[in-house]
Coordinates of N, CA and C in Angstrom, one line a residue:
M134 N -17.6 7.9 -9.8 CA -17.8 6.6 -9.0 C -17.4 6.9 -7.6
T135 N -18.2 6.5 -6.7 CA -18.0 6.7 -5.2 C -17.2 5.5 -4.7
S136 N -16.8 5.5 -3.4 CA -16.1 4.4 -2.8 C -17.0 3.2 -2.8
S137 N -18.3 3.3 -2.7 CA -19.1 2.1 -2.6 C -19.0 1.3 -3.9
A138 N -18.6 2.0 -5.0 CA -18.5 1.3 -6.3 C -17.3 0.4 -6.3
M139 N -16.4 0.5 -5.3 CA -15.3 -0.4 -5.2 C -15.5 -1.4 -4.0
S140 N -16.8 -1.6 -3.6 CA -17.0 -2.5 -2.5 C -16.6 -4.0 -2.9
S141 N -16.5 -4.3 -4.2 CA -15.9 -5.5 -4.7 C -14.7 -5.1 -5.5
P142 N -13.6 -4.9 -4.8 CA -12.4 -4.3 -5.5 C -11.9 -5.0 -6.7
A143 N -11.9 -6.3 -6.6 CA -11.3 -7.1 -7.7 C -12.1 -6.9 -9.0
A144 N -13.4 -6.5 -8.9 CA -14.2 -6.3 -10.1 C -14.3 -4.9 -10.6
A145 N -13.6 -4.0 -9.9 CA -13.7 -2.6 -10.2 C -12.5 -2.1 -11.0
S146 N -12.6 -0.9 -11.6 CA -11.5 -0.4 -12.4 C -11.0 0.9 -11.7
V147 N -9.8 1.0 -11.4 CA -9.2 2.3 -10.9 C -9.4 3.4 -11.9
L148 N -9.3 3.0 -13.2 CA -9.4 4.1 -14.2 C -10.7 4.8 -14.3
D149 N -11.7 4.2 -13.7 CA -13.1 4.8 -13.8 C -13.5 5.5 -12.6
L150 N -12.7 5.7 -11.6 CA -13.1 6.3 -10.3 C -13.2 7.8 -10.5
A151 N -12.3 8.5 -11.2 CA -12.3 9.9 -11.4 C -11.3 10.2 -12.5
P152 N -11.5 11.4 -13.1 CA -10.6 11.8 -14.2 C -9.1 12.0 -13.8
V153 N -9.0 12.3 -12.5 CA -7.6 12.6 -11.9 C -7.4 11.8 -10.6
V154 N -6.3 11.1 -10.5 CA -5.9 10.5 -9.2 C -4.8 11.3 -8.6
P155 N -5.0 11.9 -7.5 CA -3.9 12.6 -6.8 C -2.8 11.6 -6.4
V156 N -1.6 12.0 -6.6 CA -0.4 11.2 -6.2 C 0.2 11.8 -5.0
V157 N 0.0 11.3 -3.8 CA 0.3 11.9 -2.6 C 1.6 11.4 -1.9
V158 N 2.4 12.2 -1.5 CA 3.6 11.9 -0.6 C 3.3 12.5 0.8
I159 N 3.2 11.6 1.8 CA 2.8 12.1 3.1 C 4.0 11.8 4.1
D160 N 4.5 12.9 4.7 CA 5.6 12.8 5.6 C 5.1 12.7 7.0
D161 N 3.9 13.2 7.3 CA 3.3 13.2 8.6 C 1.9 12.5 8.5
A162 N 1.8 11.3 9.2 CA 0.6 10.6 9.1 C -0.6 11.4 9.6
G163 N -0.3 12.4 10.5 CA -1.4 13.2 11.0 C -2.1 14.1 10.0
D164 N -1.4 14.3 8.8 CA -2.0 15.0 7.7 C -2.9 14.2 6.9
A165 N -2.9 12.9 7.0 CA -3.5 12.0 6.0 C -5.1 12.2 6.0
V166 N -5.7 12.3 7.1 CA -7.1 12.4 7.2 C -7.6 13.7 6.7
P167 N -7.1 14.9 7.2 CA -7.6 16.1 6.6 C -7.3 16.3 5.1
L168 N -6.2 15.8 4.7 CA -5.8 15.9 3.3 C -6.8 15.1 2.5
A169 N -7.1 13.8 2.9 CA -8.0 13.0 2.2 C -9.4 13.6 2.1
R170 N -9.8 14.2 3.3 CA -11.2 14.8 3.3 C -11.3 16.0 2.3
A171 N -10.2 16.7 2.2 CA -10.2 17.9 1.3 C -10.3 17.4 -0.2
L172 N -9.5 16.3 -0.5 CA -9.5 15.8 -1.9 C -10.9 15.2 -2.2
V173 N -11.5 14.4 -1.3 CA -12.8 13.9 -1.5 C -13.9 15.0 -1.7
A174 N -13.8 16.0 -0.8 CA -14.7 17.1 -0.9 C -14.6 17.8 -2.2
G175 N -13.4 17.8 -2.8 CA -13.2 18.4 -4.1 C -13.6 17.6 -5.3
G176 N -14.0 16.3 -5.0 CA -14.4 15.4 -6.1 C -13.4 14.4 -6.6
L177 N -12.4 14.2 -5.8 CA -11.3 13.2 -6.2 C -11.3 12.1 -5.1
P178 N -12.1 11.1 -5.2 CA -12.2 10.1 -4.2 C -11.0 9.1 -4.2
A179 N -10.4 8.9 -5.4 CA -9.3 7.9 -5.5 C -8.0 8.6 -5.2
I180 N -7.3 8.1 -4.2 CA -6.1 8.8 -3.7 C -5.0 7.8 -3.6
E181 N -3.9 8.1 -4.3 CA -2.7 7.2 -4.3 C -1.7 7.7 -3.4
V182 N -1.5 7.0 -2.3 CA -0.5 7.4 -1.3 C 0.8 6.6 -1.6
T183 N 1.8 7.3 -2.0 CA 3.0 6.6 -2.4 C 3.8 6.0 -1.2
L184 N 4.4 4.8 -1.4 CA 5.1 4.2 -0.3 C 6.6 4.7 -0.3
R185 N 6.7 6.0 -0.2 CA 8.1 6.6 -0.3 C 8.5 7.2 1.0
T186 N 7.7 7.2 2.0 CA 8.0 7.7 3.3 C 7.6 6.7 4.4
P187 N 8.3 6.9 5.6 CA 7.9 6.0 6.7 C 6.5 6.2 7.2
A188 N 5.9 7.3 6.9 CA 4.5 7.6 7.3 C 3.4 7.0 6.4
A189 N 3.8 6.5 5.2 CA 2.9 6.1 4.2 C 1.9 5.1 4.6
L190 N 2.3 4.0 5.2 CA 1.4 2.9 5.6 C 0.4 3.4 6.7
D191 N 0.9 4.1 7.7 CA 0.0 4.7 8.7 C -1.0 5.6 8.1
A192 N -0.5 6.4 7.1 CA -1.5 7.3 6.4 C -2.6 6.5 5.7
I193 N -2.2 5.4 5.0 CA -3.2 4.6 4.4 C -4.2 4.0 5.4
R194 N -3.7 3.5 6.5 CA -4.5 3.0 7.6 C -5.5 4.1 8.1
A195 N -5.0 5.3 8.3 CA -5.9 6.3 8.8 C -7.0 6.7 7.8
I196 N -6.6 6.9 6.6 CA -7.6 7.2 5.6 C -8.6 6.1 5.4
S197 N -8.2 4.9 5.4 CA -9.1 3.7 5.2 C -10.1 3.7 6.4
A198 N -9.6 4.0 7.6 CA -10.5 3.9 8.8 C -11.4 5.1 9.0
E199 N -10.9 6.3 8.6 CA -11.6 7.5 9.0 C -12.2 8.3 7.8
V200 N -11.9 8.0 6.6 CA -12.5 8.7 5.4 C -13.2 7.7 4.5
P201 N -14.5 7.3 4.9 CA -15.1 6.3 4.2 C -15.4 6.5 2.7
D202 N -15.5 7.8 2.3 CA -15.8 8.1 0.9 C -14.5 8.1 0.1
A203 N -13.4 7.9 0.7 CA -12.1 7.9 -0.1 C -11.8 6.4 -0.5
V204 N -11.2 6.3 -1.7 CA -10.7 5.0 -2.1 C -9.2 5.2 -2.1
V205 N -8.6 4.7 -1.1 CA -7.2 5.0 -0.9 C -6.4 3.8 -1.5
G206 N -5.4 4.1 -2.3 CA -4.5 3.1 -2.8 C -3.1 3.3 -2.4
A207 N -2.2 2.4 -2.7 CA -0.8 2.5 -2.4 C -0.1 2.6 -3.8
G208 N 0.8 3.6 -3.9 CA 1.6 3.8 -5.0 C 3.1 3.5 -4.7
T209 N 3.9 3.5 -5.7 CA 5.3 3.1 -5.6 C 5.5 1.7 -4.9
V210 N 4.6 0.8 -5.3 CA 4.7 -0.6 -4.8 C 5.7 -1.3 -5.7
I211 N 6.8 -1.7 -5.2 CA 7.9 -2.3 -6.0 C 8.4 -3.7 -5.6
S212 N 7.6 -4.3 -4.7 CA 8.0 -5.6 -4.2 C 6.8 -6.4 -3.7
P213 N 6.9 -7.7 -3.7 CA 5.8 -8.5 -3.1 C 5.6 -8.1 -1.6
G214 N 6.6 -7.8 -0.9 CA 6.5 -7.4 0.5 C 5.7 -6.1 0.5
G215 N 5.9 -5.2 -0.4 CA 5.2 -3.9 -0.4 C 3.7 -4.2 -0.7
V216 N 3.4 -5.2 -1.5 CA 2.0 -5.5 -1.8 C 1.4 -6.0 -0.5
R217 N 2.0 -6.9 0.2 CA 1.5 -7.4 1.5 C 1.3 -6.2 2.5
D218 N 2.2 -5.4 2.6 CA 2.1 -4.2 3.6 C 0.9 -3.3 3.2
A219 N 0.8 -3.1 1.9 CA -0.3 -2.2 1.4 C -1.7 -2.8 1.7
V220 N -1.8 -4.1 1.4 CA -3.1 -4.8 1.7 C -3.4 -4.8 3.2
D221 N -2.4 -5.1 4.0 CA -2.6 -5.1 5.5 C -3.0 -3.7 6.0
A222 N -2.5 -2.6 5.3 CA -2.8 -1.3 5.8 C -4.2 -0.8 5.3
G223 N -4.8 -1.6 4.5 CA -6.2 -1.2 4.0 C -6.2 -0.6 2.6
A224 N -5.2 -0.7 1.9 CA -5.2 -0.1 0.5 C -6.3 -0.8 -0.3
R225 N -6.9 -0.1 -1.2 CA -7.9 -0.7 -2.0 C -7.5 -0.8 -3.5
F226 N -6.4 -0.3 -3.9 CA -5.8 -0.5 -5.2 C -4.3 -0.3 -5.0
L227 N -3.6 -0.8 -6.0 CA -2.1 -0.8 -6.0 C -1.6 -0.2 -7.3
V228 N -0.5 0.5 -7.2 CA 0.1 1.2 -8.4 C 1.6 1.0 -8.3
S229 N 2.3 0.6 -9.4 CA 3.7 0.4 -9.4 C 4.3 1.2 -10.5
P230 N 5.6 1.7 -10.4 CA 6.2 2.5 -11.4 C 6.7 1.6 -12.6
G231 N 6.8 0.3 -12.3 CA 7.2 -0.7 -13.3 C 6.8 -2.1 -12.8
W232 N 7.3 -3.1 -13.4 CA 6.8 -4.4 -12.9 C 7.9 -5.5 -13.3
T233 N 7.9 -6.5 -12.4 CA 8.6 -7.8 -12.7 C 7.5 -8.9 -12.6
R234 N 7.9 -10.1 -13.0 CA 7.0 -11.2 -12.9 C 6.6 -11.5 -11.4
D235 N 7.5 -11.4 -10.5 CA 7.2 -11.7 -9.1 C 6.2 -10.6 -8.6
L236 N 6.5 -9.3 -8.9 CA 5.6 -8.3 -8.4 C 4.2 -8.4 -9.1
L237 N 4.2 -8.7 -10.3 CA 2.9 -8.9 -11.0 C 2.1 -10.0 -10.4
D238 N 2.8 -11.1 -10.1 CA 2.1 -12.3 -9.5 C 1.5 -11.9 -8.1
A239 N 2.3 -11.1 -7.3 CA 1.8 -10.7 -6.0 C 0.7 -9.7 -6.1
M240 N 0.7 -8.8 -7.1 CA -0.4 -7.9 -7.3 C -1.7 -8.6 -7.7
K241 N -1.5 -9.6 -8.6 CA -2.7 -10.4 -9.0 C -3.3 -11.2 -7.8
A242 N -2.4 -11.8 -7.0 CA -2.8 -12.6 -5.8 C -3.5 -11.7 -4.7
S243 N -3.2 -10.4 -4.7 CA -3.8 -9.6 -3.7 C -5.3 -9.5 -3.8
G244 N -5.9 -9.7 -5.0 CA -7.3 -9.5 -5.2 C -7.7 -8.1 -5.4
L245 N -6.8 -7.1 -5.3 CA -7.1 -5.7 -5.5 C -6.9 -5.3 -7.0
P246 N -7.6 -4.2 -7.4 CA -7.3 -3.6 -8.7 C -5.8 -3.1 -8.6
F247 N -5.1 -3.2 -9.8 CA -3.7 -2.7 -9.8 C -3.4 -2.2 -11.1
L248 N -2.4 -1.3 -11.1 CA -1.9 -0.6 -12.3 C -0.4 -0.8 -12.4
P249 N 0.1 -1.8 -13.1 CA 1.6 -1.9 -13.2 C 2.1 -0.9 -14.2
G250 N 3.3 -0.4 -13.9 CA 3.8 0.7 -14.7 C 4.5 0.2 -16.0
V251 N 4.3 0.9 -17.1 CA 4.9 0.6 -18.4 C 5.4 1.9 -19.0
A252 N 6.4 1.8 -19.9 CA 6.9 3.0 -20.6 C 7.2 2.6 -22.1
T253 N 7.1 1.4 -22.4 CA 7.3 0.9 -23.8 C 6.3 0.0 -24.3
A254 N 6.2 -0.1 -25.7 CA 5.2 -1.0 -26.3 C 5.5 -2.4 -25.9
S255 N 6.8 -2.8 -25.8 CA 7.1 -4.2 -25.4 C 6.6 -4.5 -24.0
E256 N 6.7 -3.6 -23.1 CA 6.1 -3.8 -21.8 C 4.6 -4.0 -21.8
V257 N 4.0 -3.2 -22.6 CA 2.5 -3.3 -22.8 C 2.1 -4.7 -23.3
V258 N 2.8 -5.1 -24.4 CA 2.5 -6.4 -25.0 C 2.7 -7.5 -23.9
A259 N 3.8 -7.4 -23.1 CA 4.1 -8.5 -22.1 C 2.9 -8.5 -21.1
L260 N 2.4 -7.4 -20.7 CA 1.3 -7.4 -19.8 C 0.0 -7.9 -20.4
L261 N -0.2 -7.6 -21.7 CA -1.4 -8.1 -22.3 C -1.3 -9.6 -22.4
E262 N -0.1 -10.2 -22.6 CA 0.0 -11.6 -22.6 C -0.4 -12.2 -21.3
Q263 N -0.2 -11.5 -20.2 CA -0.6 -11.9 -18.9 C -2.0 -11.6 -18.5
G264 N -2.8 -11.1 -19.5 CA -4.2 -10.8 -19.2 C -4.4 -9.5 -18.5
V265 N -3.4 -8.7 -18.4 CA -3.5 -7.3 -17.8 C -3.8 -6.3 -18.9
T266 N -4.9 -5.6 -18.8 CA -5.2 -4.6 -19.8 C -5.2 -3.1 -19.3
E267 N -5.1 -2.9 -18.0 CA -5.0 -1.6 -17.4 C -3.7 -1.3 -16.7
M268 N -3.1 -0.2 -17.1 CA -1.7 0.0 -16.7 C -1.5 1.5 -16.4
K269 N -0.4 1.7 -15.7 CA 0.1 3.1 -15.5 C 1.2 3.4 -16.6
F270 N 1.1 4.5 -17.2 CA 2.1 4.9 -18.2 C 3.0 5.9 -17.5
F271 N 4.2 5.5 -17.3 CA 5.1 6.3 -16.4 C 6.6 6.2 -16.9
P272 N 7.3 7.3 -16.8 CA 6.9 8.7 -16.6 C 6.4 9.3 -17.8
A273 N 5.1 9.7 -17.8 CA 4.4 10.0 -19.0 C 5.0 11.1 -19.9
E274 N 5.3 12.2 -19.4 CA 5.9 13.2 -20.2 C 7.3 12.8 -20.8
A275 N 8.1 12.3 -19.9 CA 9.5 11.9 -20.3 C 9.5 10.7 -21.3
A276 N 8.4 9.9 -21.2 CA 8.3 8.7 -22.0 C 7.7 8.9 -23.4
G277 N 7.3 10.1 -23.7 CA 6.7 10.4 -25.0 C 5.3 11.1 -25.0
G278 N 4.7 11.2 -23.8 CA 3.5 11.9 -23.7 C 2.4 11.5 -24.5
T279 N 1.5 12.4 -24.9 CA 0.3 12.1 -25.6 C 0.6 11.5 -27.0
A280 N 1.7 11.9 -27.6 CA 2.0 11.4 -28.9 C 2.3 9.9 -28.9
Y281 N 3.0 9.5 -27.9 CA 3.4 8.1 -27.7 C 2.1 7.3 -27.4
L282 N 1.3 7.7 -26.5 CA 0.1 7.0 -26.2 C -0.9 6.9 -27.4
K283 N -1.0 8.0 -28.1 CA -1.8 8.0 -29.3 C -1.3 6.9 -30.3
S284 N 0.0 6.8 -30.4 CA 0.5 5.8 -31.4 C 0.3 4.4 -30.9
L285 N 0.1 4.1 -29.6 CA -0.2 2.8 -29.1 C -1.7 2.4 -29.3
A286 N -2.6 3.3 -29.5 CA -4.0 3.0 -29.5 C -4.4 2.1 -30.6
A287 N -3.9 2.3 -31.8 CA -4.4 1.4 -32.9 C -3.8 0.0 -32.9
P288 N -2.5 -0.2 -32.6 CA -2.0 -1.5 -32.6 C -2.3 -2.3 -31.3
L289 N -2.6 -1.6 -30.2 CA -2.8 -2.2 -28.9 C -4.1 -1.7 -28.3
P290 N -5.2 -1.9 -29.0 CA -6.5 -1.3 -28.5 C -7.0 -1.8 -27.2
R291 N -6.6 -3.0 -26.7 CA -7.1 -3.5 -25.5 C -6.4 -2.8 -24.3
A292 N -5.3 -2.1 -24.5 CA -4.6 -1.5 -23.3 C -5.2 -0.2 -23.0
R293 N -5.5 0.1 -21.7 CA -5.9 1.3 -21.2 C -4.9 1.8 -20.1
F294 N -4.8 3.2 -20.1 CA -3.7 3.7 -19.3 C -4.2 4.8 -18.3
C295 N -3.4 4.9 -17.2 CA -3.4 6.1 -16.3 C -2.0 6.7 -16.5
P296 N -1.8 7.7 -17.3 CA -0.5 8.4 -17.4 C -0.2 9.2 -16.2
T297 N 1.0 9.1 -15.7 CA 1.4 9.8 -14.5 C 2.9 10.3 -14.7
G298 N 3.2 11.5 -14.3 CA 4.6 12.0 -14.4 C 4.7 13.2 -15.2
G299 N 4.7 14.3 -14.6 CA 4.9 15.6 -15.3 C 3.6 16.2 -15.9
I300 N 2.5 15.6 -15.5 CA 1.2 16.1 -16.1 C 0.7 17.3 -15.2
S301 N 0.1 18.2 -15.9 CA -0.4 19.4 -15.2 C -1.9 19.6 -15.5
L302 N -2.5 20.6 -14.9 CA -3.9 20.9 -15.2 C -4.0 21.3 -16.7
A303 N -3.0 22.0 -17.2 CA -3.1 22.4 -18.6 C -3.0 21.2 -19.6
S304 N -2.1 20.2 -19.3 CA -1.9 19.1 -20.2 C -2.8 18.0 -20.0
A305 N -3.5 17.9 -18.8 CA -4.3 16.7 -18.5 C -5.5 16.6 -19.5
P306 N -6.1 17.6 -20.0 CA -7.2 17.4 -21.0 C -6.7 16.7 -22.3
D307 N -5.5 17.0 -22.7 CA -5.0 16.4 -23.9 C -4.8 14.9 -23.7
Y308 N -4.4 14.5 -22.5 CA -4.3 13.0 -22.2 C -5.7 12.4 -22.1
L309 N -6.6 13.1 -21.4 CA -8.0 12.5 -21.2 C -8.8 12.4 -22.5
A310 N -8.3 13.2 -23.5 CA -9.0 13.1 -24.8 C -8.7 11.8 -25.6
L311 N -7.6 11.1 -25.2 CA -7.2 9.9 -26.0 C -8.1 8.8 -25.7
P312 N -8.3 7.9 -26.7 CA -9.3 6.8 -26.4 C -8.7 5.7 -25.5
N313 N -7.4 5.7 -25.3 CA -6.9 4.6 -24.4 C -6.5 5.1 -23.1
V314 N -6.9 6.3 -22.7 CA -6.6 6.9 -21.4 C -7.9 7.0 -20.6
G315 N -7.9 6.4 -19.4 CA -9.1 6.4 -18.5 C -9.0 7.5 -17.5
C316 N -7.8 7.8 -17.0 CA -7.6 8.9 -16.0 C -6.1 9.2 -16.1
V317 N -5.8 10.3 -15.4 CA -4.4 10.7 -15.2 C -4.0 10.8 -13.7
G318 N -2.8 10.6 -13.4 CA -2.3 10.8 -12.1 C -1.5 12.1 -12.0
G319 N -1.6 12.9 -10.9 CA -0.9 14.1 -10.9 C -0.8 14.6 -9.4
T320 N 0.0 15.7 -9.3 CA 0.3 16.3 -8.0 C 0.0 17.8 -8.0
W321 N -0.5 18.3 -9.1 CA -0.6 19.8 -9.1 C -1.7 20.3 -8.2
M322 N -2.6 19.5 -7.7 CA -3.6 19.9 -6.7 C -3.0 19.9 -5.3
L323 N -1.7 19.5 -5.2 CA -1.0 19.4 -3.9 C 0.2 20.2 -3.9
P324 N 0.1 21.5 -4.1 CA 1.4 22.4 -4.2 C 2.1 22.4 -2.9
P325 N 3.4 22.4 -2.9 CA 4.2 22.3 -1.7 C 3.9 23.3 -0.7
D326 N 3.6 24.5 -1.1 CA 3.3 25.6 -0.1 C 2.0 25.3 0.6
A327 N 1.0 24.8 -0.1 CA -0.2 24.4 0.6 C -0.1 23.2 1.5
M328 N 0.7 22.3 1.1 CA 1.0 21.1 1.9 C 1.7 21.5 3.2
T329 N 2.7 22.3 3.1 CA 3.5 22.8 4.2 C 2.6 23.6 5.2
A330 N 1.8 24.4 4.6 CA 0.9 25.2 5.5 C -0.4 24.5 5.9
R331 N -0.5 23.3 5.5 CA -1.7 22.5 5.7 C -3.0 23.3 5.4
D332 N -2.9 23.9 4.2 CA -4.0 24.7 3.7 C -5.0 23.8 2.9
W333 N -5.8 23.1 3.7 CA -6.7 22.1 3.1 C -7.8 22.7 2.3
P334 N -8.3 23.9 2.6 CA -9.3 24.6 1.7 C -8.7 24.8 0.3
R335 N -7.5 25.2 0.3 CA -6.9 25.4 -1.1 C -6.7 24.1 -1.8
V336 N -6.4 23.1 -1.1 CA -6.3 21.8 -1.8 C -7.6 21.3 -2.3
E337 N -8.7 21.6 -1.5 CA -10.0 21.2 -1.9 C -10.4 22.0 -3.2
T338 N -10.1 23.3 -3.3 CA -10.4 24.1 -4.4 C -9.6 23.6 -5.7
L339 N -8.4 23.3 -5.5 CA -7.6 22.7 -6.6 C -8.1 21.4 -7.1
A340 N -8.5 20.6 -6.1 CA -9.1 19.3 -6.4 C -10.4 19.4 -7.2
R341 N -11.2 20.4 -6.8 CA -12.5 20.6 -7.5 C -12.2 21.0 -9.0
E342 N -11.2 21.8 -9.2 CA -10.8 22.2 -10.5 C -10.4 21.0 -11.3
A343 N -9.6 20.1 -10.7 CA -9.2 18.9 -11.4 C -10.3 17.9 -11.7
A344 N -11.2 17.8 -10.7 CA -12.4 16.9 -10.9 C -13.3 17.4 -12.0
A345 N -13.3 18.6 -12.4 CA -14.1 19.1 -13.4 C -13.7 18.6 -14.8
L346 N -12.4 18.1 -14.9 CA -12.0 17.5 -16.1 C -12.7 16.2 -16.4
R347 N -13.0 15.9 -17.6 CA -13.7 14.7 -17.9 C -13.1 14.1 -19.2
V348 N -13.2 12.7 -19.2 CA -12.7 12.0 -20.4 C -13.8 12.3 -21.5
R349 N -13.3 12.8 -22.6 CA -14.2 13.1 -23.7 C -14.7 11.9 -24.4

């Protein structure tokens, strides 16, 4: 799915953009555009920029303005204020590591697609009660991995997930094979040495390898 597929963001699904969503931490906003162009060229249009650094919002603004084929989202959204900041910066989807009622209400009110984070069956049920069926499963490996998600599929068939946390190129296919997984989040296409060296061709190559994964 290309960025034009999210021209009406509220109607679109983050889970269907690509098999892998890169989870990006940007320390220098000047890196945002070339990094996003490398990821898009490699076939990964959905890019989650985490709100963990002072440069994050400027990075989202730059990608939104200068990389039209990217679908840039804000990750690590943990407050209603963070939701407002992300929307103002041009984010097109929102991701949180967990959720509260206030945060959930703010994400709903934003009009953007969003993935609230869950790690337990009770959290999933609570979101289903609120009409939310698409979620981030985090931290995926630490919270039980594929075995846990597989065990949720039968009793909670309406829930769909983007597992994130500790996933690699080797383990991603096992997650993508599950019926309740739409995509995975990961950082393996953004190795620290390539990021430090600003080796965007290498990032593009690793992104292309990740984009070749498909939900079975």
